[in-house]
GROMACS .gro file of C-alpha atoms in nm:
model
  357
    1UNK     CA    1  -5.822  -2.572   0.201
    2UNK     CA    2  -6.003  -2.587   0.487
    3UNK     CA    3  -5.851  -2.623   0.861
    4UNK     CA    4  -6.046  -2.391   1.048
    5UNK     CA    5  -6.275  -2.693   1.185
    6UNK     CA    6  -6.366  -3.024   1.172
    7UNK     CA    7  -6.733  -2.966   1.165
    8UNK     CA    8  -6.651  -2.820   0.793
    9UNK     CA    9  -6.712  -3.147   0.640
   10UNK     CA   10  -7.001  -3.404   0.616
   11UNK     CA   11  -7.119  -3.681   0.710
   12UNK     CA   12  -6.902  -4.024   0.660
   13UNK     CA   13  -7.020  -4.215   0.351
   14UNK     CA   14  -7.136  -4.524   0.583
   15UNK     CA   15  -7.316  -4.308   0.844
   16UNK     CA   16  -7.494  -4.141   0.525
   17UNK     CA   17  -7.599  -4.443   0.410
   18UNK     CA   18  -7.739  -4.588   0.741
   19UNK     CA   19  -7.912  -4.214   0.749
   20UNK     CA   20  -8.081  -4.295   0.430
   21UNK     CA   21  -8.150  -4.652   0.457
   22UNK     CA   22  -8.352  -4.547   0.815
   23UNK     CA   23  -8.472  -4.283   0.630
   24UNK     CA   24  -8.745  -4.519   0.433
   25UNK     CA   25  -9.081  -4.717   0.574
   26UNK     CA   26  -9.225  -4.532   0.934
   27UNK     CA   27  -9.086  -4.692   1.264
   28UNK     CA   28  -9.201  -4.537   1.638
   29UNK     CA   29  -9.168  -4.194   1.740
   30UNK     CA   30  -8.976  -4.032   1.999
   31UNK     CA   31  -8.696  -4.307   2.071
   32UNK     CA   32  -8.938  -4.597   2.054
   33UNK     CA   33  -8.794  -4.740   1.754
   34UNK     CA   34  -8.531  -5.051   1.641
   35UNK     CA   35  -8.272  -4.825   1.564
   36UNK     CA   36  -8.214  -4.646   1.925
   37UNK     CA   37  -8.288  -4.967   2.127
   38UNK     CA   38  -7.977  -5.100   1.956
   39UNK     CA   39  -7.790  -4.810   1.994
   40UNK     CA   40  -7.862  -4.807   2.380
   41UNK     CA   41  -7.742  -5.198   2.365
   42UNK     CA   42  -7.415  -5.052   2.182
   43UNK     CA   43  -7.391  -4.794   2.432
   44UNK     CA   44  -7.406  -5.103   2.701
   45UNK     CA   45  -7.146  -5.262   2.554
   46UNK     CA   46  -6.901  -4.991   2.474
   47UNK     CA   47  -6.902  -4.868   2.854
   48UNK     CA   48  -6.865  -5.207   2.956
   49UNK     CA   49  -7.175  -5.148   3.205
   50UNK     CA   50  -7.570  -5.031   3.173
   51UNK     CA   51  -7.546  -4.624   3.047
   52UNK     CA   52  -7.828  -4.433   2.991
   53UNK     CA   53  -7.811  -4.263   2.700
   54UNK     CA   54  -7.977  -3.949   2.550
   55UNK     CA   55  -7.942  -3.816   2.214
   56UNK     CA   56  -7.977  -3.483   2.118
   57UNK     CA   57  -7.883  -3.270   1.810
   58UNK     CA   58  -7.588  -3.053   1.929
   59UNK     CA   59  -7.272  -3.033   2.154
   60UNK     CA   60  -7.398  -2.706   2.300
   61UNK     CA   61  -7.757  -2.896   2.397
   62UNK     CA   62  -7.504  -3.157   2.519
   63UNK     CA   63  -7.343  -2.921   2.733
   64UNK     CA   64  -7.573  -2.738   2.898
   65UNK     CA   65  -7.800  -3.013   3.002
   66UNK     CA   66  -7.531  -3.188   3.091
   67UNK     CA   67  -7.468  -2.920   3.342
   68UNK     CA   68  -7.808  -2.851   3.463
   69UNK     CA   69  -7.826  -3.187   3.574
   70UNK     CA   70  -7.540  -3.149   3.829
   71UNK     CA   71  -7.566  -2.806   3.921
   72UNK     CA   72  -7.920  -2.662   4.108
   73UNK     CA   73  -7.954  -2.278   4.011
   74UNK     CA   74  -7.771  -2.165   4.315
   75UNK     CA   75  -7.472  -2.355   4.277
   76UNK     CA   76  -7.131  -2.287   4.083
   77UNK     CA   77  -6.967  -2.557   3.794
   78UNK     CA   78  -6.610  -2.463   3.784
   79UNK     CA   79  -6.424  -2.581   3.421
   80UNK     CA   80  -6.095  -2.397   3.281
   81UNK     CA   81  -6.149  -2.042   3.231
   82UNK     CA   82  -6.109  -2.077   2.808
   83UNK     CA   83  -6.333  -2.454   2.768
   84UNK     CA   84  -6.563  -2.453   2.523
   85UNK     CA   85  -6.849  -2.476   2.831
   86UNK     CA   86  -6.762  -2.119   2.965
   87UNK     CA   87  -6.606  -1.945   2.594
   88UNK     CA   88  -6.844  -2.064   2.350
   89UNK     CA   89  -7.224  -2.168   2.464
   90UNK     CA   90  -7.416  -1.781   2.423
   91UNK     CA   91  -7.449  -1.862   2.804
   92UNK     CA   92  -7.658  -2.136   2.710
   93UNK     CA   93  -7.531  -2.362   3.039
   94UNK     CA   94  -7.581  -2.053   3.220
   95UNK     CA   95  -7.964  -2.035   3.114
   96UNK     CA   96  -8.052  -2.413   3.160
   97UNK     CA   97  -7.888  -2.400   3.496
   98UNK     CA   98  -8.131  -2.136   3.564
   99UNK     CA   99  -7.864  -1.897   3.694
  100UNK     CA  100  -7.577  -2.140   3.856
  101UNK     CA  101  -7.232  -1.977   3.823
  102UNK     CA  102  -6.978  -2.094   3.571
  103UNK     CA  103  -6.614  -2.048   3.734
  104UNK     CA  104  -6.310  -2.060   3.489
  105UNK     CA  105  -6.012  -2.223   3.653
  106UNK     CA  106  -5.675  -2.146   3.481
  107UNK     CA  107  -5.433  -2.445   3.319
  108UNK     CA  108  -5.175  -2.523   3.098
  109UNK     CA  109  -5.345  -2.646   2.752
  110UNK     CA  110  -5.691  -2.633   2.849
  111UNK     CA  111  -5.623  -2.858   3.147
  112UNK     CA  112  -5.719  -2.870   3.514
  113UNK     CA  113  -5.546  -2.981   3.796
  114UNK     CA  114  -5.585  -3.122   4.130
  115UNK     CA  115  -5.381  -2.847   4.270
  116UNK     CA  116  -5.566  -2.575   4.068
  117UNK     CA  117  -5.880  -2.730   4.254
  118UNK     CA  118  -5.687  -2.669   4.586
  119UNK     CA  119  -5.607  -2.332   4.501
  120UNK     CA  120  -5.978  -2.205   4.429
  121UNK     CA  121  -6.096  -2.392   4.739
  122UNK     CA  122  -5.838  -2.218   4.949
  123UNK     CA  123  -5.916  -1.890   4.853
  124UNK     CA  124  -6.301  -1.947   4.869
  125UNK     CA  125  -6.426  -1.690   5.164
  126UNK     CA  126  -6.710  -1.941   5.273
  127UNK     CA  127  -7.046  -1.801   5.413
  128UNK     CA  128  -7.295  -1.707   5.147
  129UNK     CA  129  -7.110  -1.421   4.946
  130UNK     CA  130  -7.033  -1.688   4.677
  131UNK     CA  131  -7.270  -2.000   4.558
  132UNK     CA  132  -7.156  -2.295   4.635
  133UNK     CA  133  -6.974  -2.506   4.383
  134UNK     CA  134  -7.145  -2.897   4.322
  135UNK     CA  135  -6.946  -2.964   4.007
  136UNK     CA  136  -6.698  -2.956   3.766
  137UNK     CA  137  -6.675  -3.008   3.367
  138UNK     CA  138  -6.362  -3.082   3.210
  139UNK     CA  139  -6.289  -3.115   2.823
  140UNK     CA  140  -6.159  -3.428   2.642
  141UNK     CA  141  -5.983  -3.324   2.387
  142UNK     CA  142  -5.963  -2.956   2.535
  143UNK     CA  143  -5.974  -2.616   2.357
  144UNK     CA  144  -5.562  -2.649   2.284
  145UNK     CA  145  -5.578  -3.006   2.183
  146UNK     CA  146  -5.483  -3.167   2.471
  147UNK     CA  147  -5.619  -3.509   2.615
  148UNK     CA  148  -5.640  -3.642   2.991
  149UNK     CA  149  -5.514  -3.989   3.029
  150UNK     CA  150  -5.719  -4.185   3.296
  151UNK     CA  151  -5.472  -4.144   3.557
  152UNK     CA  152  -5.525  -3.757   3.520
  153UNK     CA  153  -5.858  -3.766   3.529
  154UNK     CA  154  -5.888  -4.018   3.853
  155UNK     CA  155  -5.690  -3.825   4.057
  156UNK     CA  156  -5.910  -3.492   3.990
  157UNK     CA  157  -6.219  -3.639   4.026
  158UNK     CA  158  -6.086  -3.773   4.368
  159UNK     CA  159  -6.030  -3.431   4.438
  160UNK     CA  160  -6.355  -3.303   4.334
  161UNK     CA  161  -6.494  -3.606   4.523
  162UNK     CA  162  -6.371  -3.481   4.834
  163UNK     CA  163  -6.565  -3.130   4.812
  164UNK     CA  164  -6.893  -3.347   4.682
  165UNK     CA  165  -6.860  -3.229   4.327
  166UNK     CA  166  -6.986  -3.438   4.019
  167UNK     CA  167  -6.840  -3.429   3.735
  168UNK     CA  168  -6.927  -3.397   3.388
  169UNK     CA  169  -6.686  -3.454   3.067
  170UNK     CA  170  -6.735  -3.233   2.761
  171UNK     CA  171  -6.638  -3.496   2.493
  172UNK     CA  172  -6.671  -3.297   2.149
  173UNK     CA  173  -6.364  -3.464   2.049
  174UNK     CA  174  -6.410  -3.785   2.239
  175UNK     CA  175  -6.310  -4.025   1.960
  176UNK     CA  176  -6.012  -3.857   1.893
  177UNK     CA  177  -5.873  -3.812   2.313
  178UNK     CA  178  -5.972  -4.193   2.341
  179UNK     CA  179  -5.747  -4.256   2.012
  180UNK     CA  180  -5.456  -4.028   2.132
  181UNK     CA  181  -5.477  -4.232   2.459
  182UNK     CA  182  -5.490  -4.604   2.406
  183UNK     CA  183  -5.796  -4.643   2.653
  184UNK     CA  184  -6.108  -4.793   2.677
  185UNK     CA  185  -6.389  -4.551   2.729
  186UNK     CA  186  -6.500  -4.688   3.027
  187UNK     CA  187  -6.148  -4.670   3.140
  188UNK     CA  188  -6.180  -4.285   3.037
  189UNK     CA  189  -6.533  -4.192   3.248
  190UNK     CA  190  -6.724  -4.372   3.470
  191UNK     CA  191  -6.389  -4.586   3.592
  192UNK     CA  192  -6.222  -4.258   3.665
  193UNK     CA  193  -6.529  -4.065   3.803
  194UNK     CA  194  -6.703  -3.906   3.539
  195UNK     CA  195  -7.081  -3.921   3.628
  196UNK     CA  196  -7.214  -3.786   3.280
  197UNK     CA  197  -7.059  -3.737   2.925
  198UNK     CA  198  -7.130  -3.522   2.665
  199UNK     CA  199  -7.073  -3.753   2.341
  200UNK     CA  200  -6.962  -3.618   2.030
  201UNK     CA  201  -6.987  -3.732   1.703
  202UNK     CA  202  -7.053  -3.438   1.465
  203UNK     CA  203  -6.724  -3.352   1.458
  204UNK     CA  204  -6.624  -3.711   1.390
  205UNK     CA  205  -6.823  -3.808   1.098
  206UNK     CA  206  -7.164  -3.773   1.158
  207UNK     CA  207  -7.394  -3.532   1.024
  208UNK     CA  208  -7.552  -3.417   1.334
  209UNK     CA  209  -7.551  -3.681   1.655
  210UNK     CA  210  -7.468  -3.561   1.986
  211UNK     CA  211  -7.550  -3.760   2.322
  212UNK     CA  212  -7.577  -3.691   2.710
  213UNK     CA  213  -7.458  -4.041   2.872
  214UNK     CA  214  -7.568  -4.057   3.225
  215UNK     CA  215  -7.364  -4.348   3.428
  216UNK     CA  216  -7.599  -4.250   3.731
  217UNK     CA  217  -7.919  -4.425   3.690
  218UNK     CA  218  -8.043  -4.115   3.974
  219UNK     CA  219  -7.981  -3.839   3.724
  220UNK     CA  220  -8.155  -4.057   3.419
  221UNK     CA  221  -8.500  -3.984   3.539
  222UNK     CA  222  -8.530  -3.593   3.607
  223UNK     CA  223  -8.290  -3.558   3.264
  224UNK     CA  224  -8.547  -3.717   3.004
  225UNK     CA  225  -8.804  -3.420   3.122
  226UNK     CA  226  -8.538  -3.180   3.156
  227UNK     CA  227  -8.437  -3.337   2.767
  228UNK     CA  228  -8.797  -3.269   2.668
  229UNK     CA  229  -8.827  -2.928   2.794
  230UNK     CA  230  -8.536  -2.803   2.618
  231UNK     CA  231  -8.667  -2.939   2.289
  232UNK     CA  232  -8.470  -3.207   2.210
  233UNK     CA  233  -8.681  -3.513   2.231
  234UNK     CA  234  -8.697  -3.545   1.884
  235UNK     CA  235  -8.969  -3.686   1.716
  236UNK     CA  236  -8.813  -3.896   1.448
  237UNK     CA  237  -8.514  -4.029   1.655
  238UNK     CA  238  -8.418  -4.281   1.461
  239UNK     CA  239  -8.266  -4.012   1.215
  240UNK     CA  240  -8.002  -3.973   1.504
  241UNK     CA  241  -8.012  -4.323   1.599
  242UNK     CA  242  -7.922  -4.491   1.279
  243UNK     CA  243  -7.603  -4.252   1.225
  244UNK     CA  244  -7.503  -4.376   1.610
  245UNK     CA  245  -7.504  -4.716   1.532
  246UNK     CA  246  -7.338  -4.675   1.163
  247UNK     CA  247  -7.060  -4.463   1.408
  248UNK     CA  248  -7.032  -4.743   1.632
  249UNK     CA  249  -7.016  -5.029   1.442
  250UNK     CA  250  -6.736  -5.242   1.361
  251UNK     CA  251  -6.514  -4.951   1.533
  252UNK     CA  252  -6.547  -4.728   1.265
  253UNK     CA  253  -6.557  -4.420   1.529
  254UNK     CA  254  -6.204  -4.497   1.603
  255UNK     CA  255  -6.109  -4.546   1.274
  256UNK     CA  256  -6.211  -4.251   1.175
  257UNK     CA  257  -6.075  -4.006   1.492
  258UNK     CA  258  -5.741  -4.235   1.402
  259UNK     CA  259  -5.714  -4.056   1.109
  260UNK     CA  260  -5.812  -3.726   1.140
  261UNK     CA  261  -5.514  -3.778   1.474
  262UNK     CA  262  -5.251  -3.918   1.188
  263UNK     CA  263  -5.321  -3.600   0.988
  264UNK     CA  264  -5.226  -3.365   1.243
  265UNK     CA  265  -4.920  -3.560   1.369
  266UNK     CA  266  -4.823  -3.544   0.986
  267UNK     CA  267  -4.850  -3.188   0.969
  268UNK     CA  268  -4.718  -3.072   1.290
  269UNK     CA  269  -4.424  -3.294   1.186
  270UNK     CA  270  -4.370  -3.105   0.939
  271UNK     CA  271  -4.433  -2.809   1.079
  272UNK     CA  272  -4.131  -2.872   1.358
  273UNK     CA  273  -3.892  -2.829   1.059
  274UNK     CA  274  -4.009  -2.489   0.908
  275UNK     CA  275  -3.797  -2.227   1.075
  276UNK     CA  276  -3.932  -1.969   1.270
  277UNK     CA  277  -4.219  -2.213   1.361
  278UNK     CA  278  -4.267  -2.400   1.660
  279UNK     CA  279  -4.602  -2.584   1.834
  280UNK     CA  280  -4.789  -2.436   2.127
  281UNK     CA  281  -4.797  -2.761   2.277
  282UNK     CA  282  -4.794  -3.125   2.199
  283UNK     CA  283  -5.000  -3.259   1.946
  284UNK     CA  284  -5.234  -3.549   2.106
  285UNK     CA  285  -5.539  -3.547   1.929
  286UNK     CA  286  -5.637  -3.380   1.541
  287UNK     CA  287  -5.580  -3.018   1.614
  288UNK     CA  288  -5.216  -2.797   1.568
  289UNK     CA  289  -5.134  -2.507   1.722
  290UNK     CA  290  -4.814  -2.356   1.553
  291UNK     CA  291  -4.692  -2.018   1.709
  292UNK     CA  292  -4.541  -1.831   1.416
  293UNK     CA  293  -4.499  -1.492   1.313
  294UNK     CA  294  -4.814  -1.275   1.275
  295UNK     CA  295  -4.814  -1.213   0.931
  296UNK     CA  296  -4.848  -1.539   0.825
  297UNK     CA  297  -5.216  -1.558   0.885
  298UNK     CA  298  -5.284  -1.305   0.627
  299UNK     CA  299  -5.046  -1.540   0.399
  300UNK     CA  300  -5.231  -1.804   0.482
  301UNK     CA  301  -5.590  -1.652   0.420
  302UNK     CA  302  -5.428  -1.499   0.079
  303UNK     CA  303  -5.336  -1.868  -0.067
  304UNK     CA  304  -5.689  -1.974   0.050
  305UNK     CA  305  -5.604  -2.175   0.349
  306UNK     CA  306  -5.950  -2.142   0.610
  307UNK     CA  307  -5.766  -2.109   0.937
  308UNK     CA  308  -5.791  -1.961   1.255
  309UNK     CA  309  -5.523  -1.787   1.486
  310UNK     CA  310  -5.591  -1.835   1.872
  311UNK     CA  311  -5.561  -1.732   2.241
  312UNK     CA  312  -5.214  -1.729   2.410
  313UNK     CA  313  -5.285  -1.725   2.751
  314UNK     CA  314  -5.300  -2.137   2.811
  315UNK     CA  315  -4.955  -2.151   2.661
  316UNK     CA  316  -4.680  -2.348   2.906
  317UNK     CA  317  -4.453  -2.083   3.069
  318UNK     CA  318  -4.140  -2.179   2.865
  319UNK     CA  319  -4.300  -2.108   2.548
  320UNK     CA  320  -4.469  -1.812   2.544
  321UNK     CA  321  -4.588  -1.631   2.211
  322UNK     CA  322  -4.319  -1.348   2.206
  323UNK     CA  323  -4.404  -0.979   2.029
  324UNK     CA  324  -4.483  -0.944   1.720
  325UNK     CA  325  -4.563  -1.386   1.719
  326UNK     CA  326  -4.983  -1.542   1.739
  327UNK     CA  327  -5.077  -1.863   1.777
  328UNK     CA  328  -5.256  -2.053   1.478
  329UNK     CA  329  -5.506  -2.323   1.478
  330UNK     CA  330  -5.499  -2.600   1.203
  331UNK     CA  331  -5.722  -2.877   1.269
  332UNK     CA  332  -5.775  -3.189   1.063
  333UNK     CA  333  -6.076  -3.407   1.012
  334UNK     CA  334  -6.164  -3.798   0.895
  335UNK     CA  335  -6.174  -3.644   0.606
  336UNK     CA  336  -5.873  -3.484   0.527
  337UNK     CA  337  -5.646  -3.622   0.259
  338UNK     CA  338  -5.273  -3.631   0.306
  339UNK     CA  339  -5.210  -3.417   0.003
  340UNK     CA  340  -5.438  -3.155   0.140
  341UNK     CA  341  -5.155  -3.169   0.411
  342UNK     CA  342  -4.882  -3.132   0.215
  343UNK     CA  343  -5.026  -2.826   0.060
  344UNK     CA  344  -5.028  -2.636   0.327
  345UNK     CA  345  -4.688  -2.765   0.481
  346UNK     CA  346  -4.575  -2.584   0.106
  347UNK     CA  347  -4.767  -2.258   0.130
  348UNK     CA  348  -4.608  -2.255   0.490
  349UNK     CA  349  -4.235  -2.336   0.336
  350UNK     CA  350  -4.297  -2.077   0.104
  351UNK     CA  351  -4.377  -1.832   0.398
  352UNK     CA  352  -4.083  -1.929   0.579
  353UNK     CA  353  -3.802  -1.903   0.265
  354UNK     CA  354  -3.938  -1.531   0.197
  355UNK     CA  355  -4.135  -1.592  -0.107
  356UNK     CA  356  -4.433  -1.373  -0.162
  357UNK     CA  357  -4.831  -1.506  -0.079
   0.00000   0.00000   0.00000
């Protein structure tokens, strides 16, 4: 059984078949083709305003040109101290900042605050000891599963705003914080400051589609050579194209993310009624994060359950992993079944009553 990730499974059967069906006859290279001019159109629509949109083949492309866009080589891009932007890249925003700082922030779930930006401002020295900050990157969903609502993420871009920061959104999980909020993704970005978006949709049921969506028309024009130079202007883009507008379509994005959300809810249901369990914090989009006794991950691993156990440090106050206790990660996908859930809410039952792996 496999929880460890969502990018563990394919592609979604309709996205596969729009990938083969573009997949015959020649079309334009290099985003001149059918397929991405209605995907920009889509785009248009979905944001409820003219987006520029640029696809690329990763989240970690995504990311880092993302943040090379809004922050010159001297600058800093402050984010929570355990995203995905500062934890997990290889330093690859770093590198296509061309030497800008990344600044981790701390937070409760993955999440920054207005006042957290106060704090770091306050304590900045001033002068040229330190390089200037220009932006900052939040997740949505973040590394702990958490979402912002709009309201969250309006008031800290007003706060960024103030110190003439942009902001970019790391949206891996996009589909599944827009779910877990009831929003419109306009409502979500560019109506509560976000100037760019990294938009996911590997982990969400495509195969590999990842976009940079610029709501600045200014940043579009030095990003589609800054695109190129990183090597993703791809050649045959309506490959990536035709699984966008397959993922868009008849709101099958949100059906999917609605799922892979109803999984986890199921299981961390049933998780709050195994003893000696409890959740990290509140389940909002399709990951869990049980805290549980240690030795359950070697239980776990032993009954063939693909999980991984995870940092403590973003934990609220009044729950803190006590000794000899980790934290787990479970997270579910569009295509997990509910009797793959059930499963593992067993194995875990079994853990809990005291009988043997």
């Amino acid at each position: 059984m496999h929880f460890n990730s969502d990018n563990v499974v394919g592609a979604s059967p309709r996205v596969l078949a729009a990938l083969v069906a573009a997949n015959a006859g020649a079309a334009g290279s290099y985003g001149a083709d059918p397929w991405t001019a209605r995907v920009e159109a889509a785009f248009d629509a979905l944001f409820e305003r003219k987006v520029h949109v640029f696809p690329v083949t990763t989240g970690t492309a995504a990311n880092a040109l993302a943040c090379a866009t809004i922050c010159p080589p001297w600058g800093a891009l402050l984010t929570h101290r355990e995203s995905h932007v500062i934890d997990d890249e290889c330093g690859a925003p770093e590198f296509f900042m061309g030497g800008a700082k990344l600044v981790g922030l701390p937070g409760v779930g993955g999440k920054i605050t207005p006042q957290a930006l106060d704090a770091y401002f306050a304590a900045e020295p001033g002068g040229v000891r330190r390089p200037p900050v220009k932006a900052l990157s939040i997740a949505q969903g973040t590394e702990f599963g958490l979402a912002y609502d709009p309201d969250e993420i309006a008031a800290l871009s007003a706060a960024a705003r103030a110190r003439g920061l942009r902001m970019h959104m790391d949206g891996a999980r996009f589909a599944n914080a827009l779910v877990a909020c009831g929003c419109s993704p306009a409502e979500m970005t560019w109506k509560a400051g976000i100037d760019l978006l990294s938009f996911g949709a590997t982990k969400n049921g495509c195969l590999m589609a990842e976009a940079v969506i610029l709501f600045d028309a200014a940043l579009a024009e030095d990003f589609r050579f800054r695109r190129k130079r990183a090597g993703q202007t791809l050649s045959k883009q309506r490959l990536i194209s035709a699984q966008f507008e397959a993922y868009l379509a008849d709101d099958h994005w949100r059906a999917l993310a609605a799922h892979a959300n109803a999984m986890a809810a199921r299981l961390a249901a049933g998780i709050a009624a195994i003893p000696g369990l409890r959740l990290g914090w509140p389940v909002m989009i399709n990951e869990v994060f049980p805290i549980a006794p240690a030795p359950l991950l070697a239980h776990l691993h032993a009954r063939g359950v693909a999980c991984h156990d995870w940092t403590d440090d973003a934990l609220p106050p009044d729950n803190r992993a006590r000794p000899g206790e980790i934290v787990l990660r479970f997270v579910t996908s569009f295509a997990t079944v509910p009797e793959e859930v059930e499963s593992l809410l067993a194995i875990l039952r079994d853990f809990a009553a005291g009988r043997g792996a």
